[in-house]
Amino acid sequence: QVQLVESGGGLVQLGGSLRLSCAVSGSFLKVNTMGWYRQAPGKTRELVASISSSGRTNYADSVKGRCTVSSDNDKNTLCLEMNSLKPEDAAIYYCTAEIVIGNLQYQYWGQGTQVTVSS
C-alpha cells in the first residue's frame, strides 16, 4: 500500500511564508515525477509545482519567483517552500507522485493539507 502524507499546512499571515512536506511510503519500484496541486473553494484543482526524478522543475505562473519545489529521491520526500503569500494562495494543497509498481506507473495523491492566509 502506497501512502503520501503531507504536513506543514495551517494559518499563514499575508506576505508570510510556508513550507509543506510530503513523504511517500510503501512498497514500490521507484518514484518518478512528484508535485503539488491546490484547490480553492469553488475552483478546480491546479498545479502549483512539480519536479521530475532528474530534478527538472515546473511552476505555475502564479507562483513563479516565490516558490521552490525540491525532493529527496533517496528518502522519497517532497518539499514546497513559498513566500510572499497572497490571499489567492489559500487552498487545500495536495501532494502527488507517479509511482512505479512492477512495470506499471500509477498516480497517487495525499489527503491534502489546508493552507489559510490571514490578514
Tab-separated table of C-alpha atoms in Angstrom:
chain	number	residue	atom	x	y	z
A	1	GLN	CA	0.000	0.000	0.000
A	2	VAL	CA	1.474	3.297	-1.107
A	3	GLN	CA	0.782	6.358	1.010
A	4	LEU	CA	1.542	10.015	0.601
A	5	VAL	CA	1.371	12.055	3.774
A	6	GLU	CA	1.539	15.835	3.737
A	7	SER	CA	2.462	18.096	6.617
A	8	GLY	CA	3.102	21.755	7.249
A	9	GLY	CA	-0.149	23.457	6.349
A	10	GLY	CA	-2.044	25.811	8.615
A	11	LEU	CA	-2.565	29.510	9.148
A	12	VAL	CA	-0.070	31.805	7.448
A	13	GLN	CA	-0.008	35.583	7.559
A	14	LEU	CA	-0.449	37.600	4.414
A	15	GLY	CA	3.011	38.165	2.992
A	16	GLY	CA	4.432	35.348	5.076
A	17	SER	CA	5.930	32.053	4.055
A	18	LEU	CA	5.072	28.394	4.274
A	19	ARG	CA	6.815	25.079	3.985
A	20	LEU	CA	4.965	21.913	3.054
A	21	SER	CA	6.400	18.423	3.159
A	22	CYS	CA	5.248	15.136	1.712
A	23	ALA	CA	6.540	11.671	2.469
A	24	VAL	CA	5.953	8.653	0.253
A	25	SER	CA	5.864	5.259	1.902
A	26	GLY	CA	5.002	1.729	0.910
A	27	SER	CA	6.219	-0.891	-1.490
A	28	PHE	CA	7.147	0.319	-4.954
A	29	LEU	CA	9.943	0.233	-7.508
A	30	LYS	CA	10.566	3.937	-7.900
A	31	VAL	CA	9.068	7.404	-7.767
A	32	ASN	CA	9.036	9.487	-10.910
A	33	THR	CA	7.600	12.989	-11.063
A	34	MET	CA	6.262	14.444	-7.837
A	35	GLY	CA	4.261	17.600	-7.454
A	36	TRP	CA	1.948	19.858	-5.522
A	37	TYR	CA	-1.553	20.798	-6.588
A	38	ARG	CA	-4.012	23.030	-4.815
A	39	GLN	CA	-7.726	23.523	-4.820
A	40	ALA	CA	-9.530	26.578	-3.514
A	41	PRO	CA	-13.271	26.556	-2.768
A	42	GLY	CA	-15.296	26.662	-5.957
A	43	LYS	CA	-12.257	26.227	-8.154
A	44	THR	CA	-10.689	23.321	-9.989
A	45	ARG	CA	-7.532	21.666	-8.749
A	46	GLU	CA	-4.464	23.306	-10.272
A	47	LEU	CA	-0.791	22.505	-10.497
A	48	VAL	CA	1.447	24.558	-8.232
A	49	ALA	CA	4.816	22.968	-8.903
A	50	SER	CA	6.345	19.676	-9.933
A	51	ILE	CA	9.761	18.081	-10.017
A	52	SER	CA	10.918	15.105	-12.045
A	53	SER	CA	13.206	12.377	-10.757
A	54	SER	CA	16.024	14.072	-12.676
A	55	GLY	CA	15.349	17.371	-10.904
A	56	ARG	CA	13.558	19.268	-13.641
A	57	THR	CA	11.049	21.657	-12.123
A	58	ASN	CA	7.869	23.243	-13.378
A	59	TYR	CA	5.925	26.061	-11.723
A	60	ALA	CA	2.560	27.662	-12.222
A	61	ASP	CA	2.852	31.242	-13.417
A	62	SER	CA	1.045	32.408	-10.283
A	63	VAL	CA	3.861	31.167	-8.002
A	64	LYS	CA	6.964	31.643	-10.145
A	65	GLY	CA	9.637	33.599	-8.371
A	66	ARG	CA	8.273	32.975	-4.888
A	67	CYS	CA	8.095	29.214	-4.757
A	68	THR	CA	10.645	26.410	-4.641
A	69	VAL	CA	9.930	22.712	-5.001
A	70	SER	CA	12.524	20.144	-4.033
A	71	SER	CA	12.739	16.431	-3.485
A	72	ASP	CA	14.977	13.864	-1.869
A	73	ASN	CA	14.976	10.823	-4.116
A	74	ASP	CA	16.666	8.636	-1.509
A	75	LYS	CA	14.086	9.431	1.146
A	76	ASN	CA	11.152	9.803	-1.274
A	77	THR	CA	10.159	13.130	0.167
A	78	LEU	CA	8.895	16.301	-1.444
A	79	CYS	CA	9.030	19.841	-0.159
A	80	LEU	CA	7.361	23.081	-1.196
A	81	GLU	CA	8.506	26.452	0.068
A	82	MET	CA	6.534	29.548	-0.784
A	83	ASN	CA	6.946	33.133	0.317
A	84	SER	CA	5.081	36.419	-0.090
A	85	LEU	CA	1.800	34.608	0.382
A	86	LYS	CA	-1.295	36.175	-1.137
A	87	PRO	CA	-4.981	35.640	-0.364
A	88	GLU	CA	-5.290	33.588	-3.531
A	89	ASP	CA	-2.745	31.093	-2.195
A	90	ALA	CA	-5.288	29.876	0.353
A	91	ALA	CA	-6.362	26.373	-0.640
A	92	ILE	CA	-6.046	22.722	0.147
A	93	TYR	CA	-2.627	21.608	-1.065
A	94	TYR	CA	-2.219	18.074	-2.348
A	95	CYS	CA	0.945	16.123	-2.858
A	96	THR	CA	1.026	13.767	-5.818
A	97	ALA	CA	3.539	11.284	-7.137
A	98	GLU	CA	3.943	8.986	-10.099
A	99	ILE	CA	4.780	5.632	-8.560
A	100	VAL	CA	6.178	2.676	-10.458
A	101	ILE	CA	4.993	-0.716	-9.211
A	102	GLY	CA	6.161	-3.628	-11.261
A	103	ASN	CA	6.062	-2.451	-14.870
A	104	LEU	CA	3.187	-0.016	-14.433
A	105	GLN	CA	3.045	3.582	-13.278
A	106	TYR	CA	0.283	4.912	-11.058
A	107	GLN	CA	-0.512	8.380	-9.782
A	108	TYR	CA	-1.091	8.643	-6.070
A	109	TRP	CA	-2.422	11.553	-4.045
A	110	GLY	CA	-2.106	12.638	-0.459
A	111	GLN	CA	-5.090	13.559	1.660
A	112	GLY	CA	-4.376	17.274	1.385
A	113	THR	CA	-3.326	19.933	3.842
A	114	GLN	CA	-5.194	23.188	4.372
A	115	VAL	CA	-3.383	26.490	3.930
A	116	THR	CA	-5.204	29.579	5.180
A	117	VAL	CA	-3.853	33.065	4.555
A	118	SER	CA	-4.800	35.643	7.166
A	119	SER	CA	-4.587	39.403	7.015
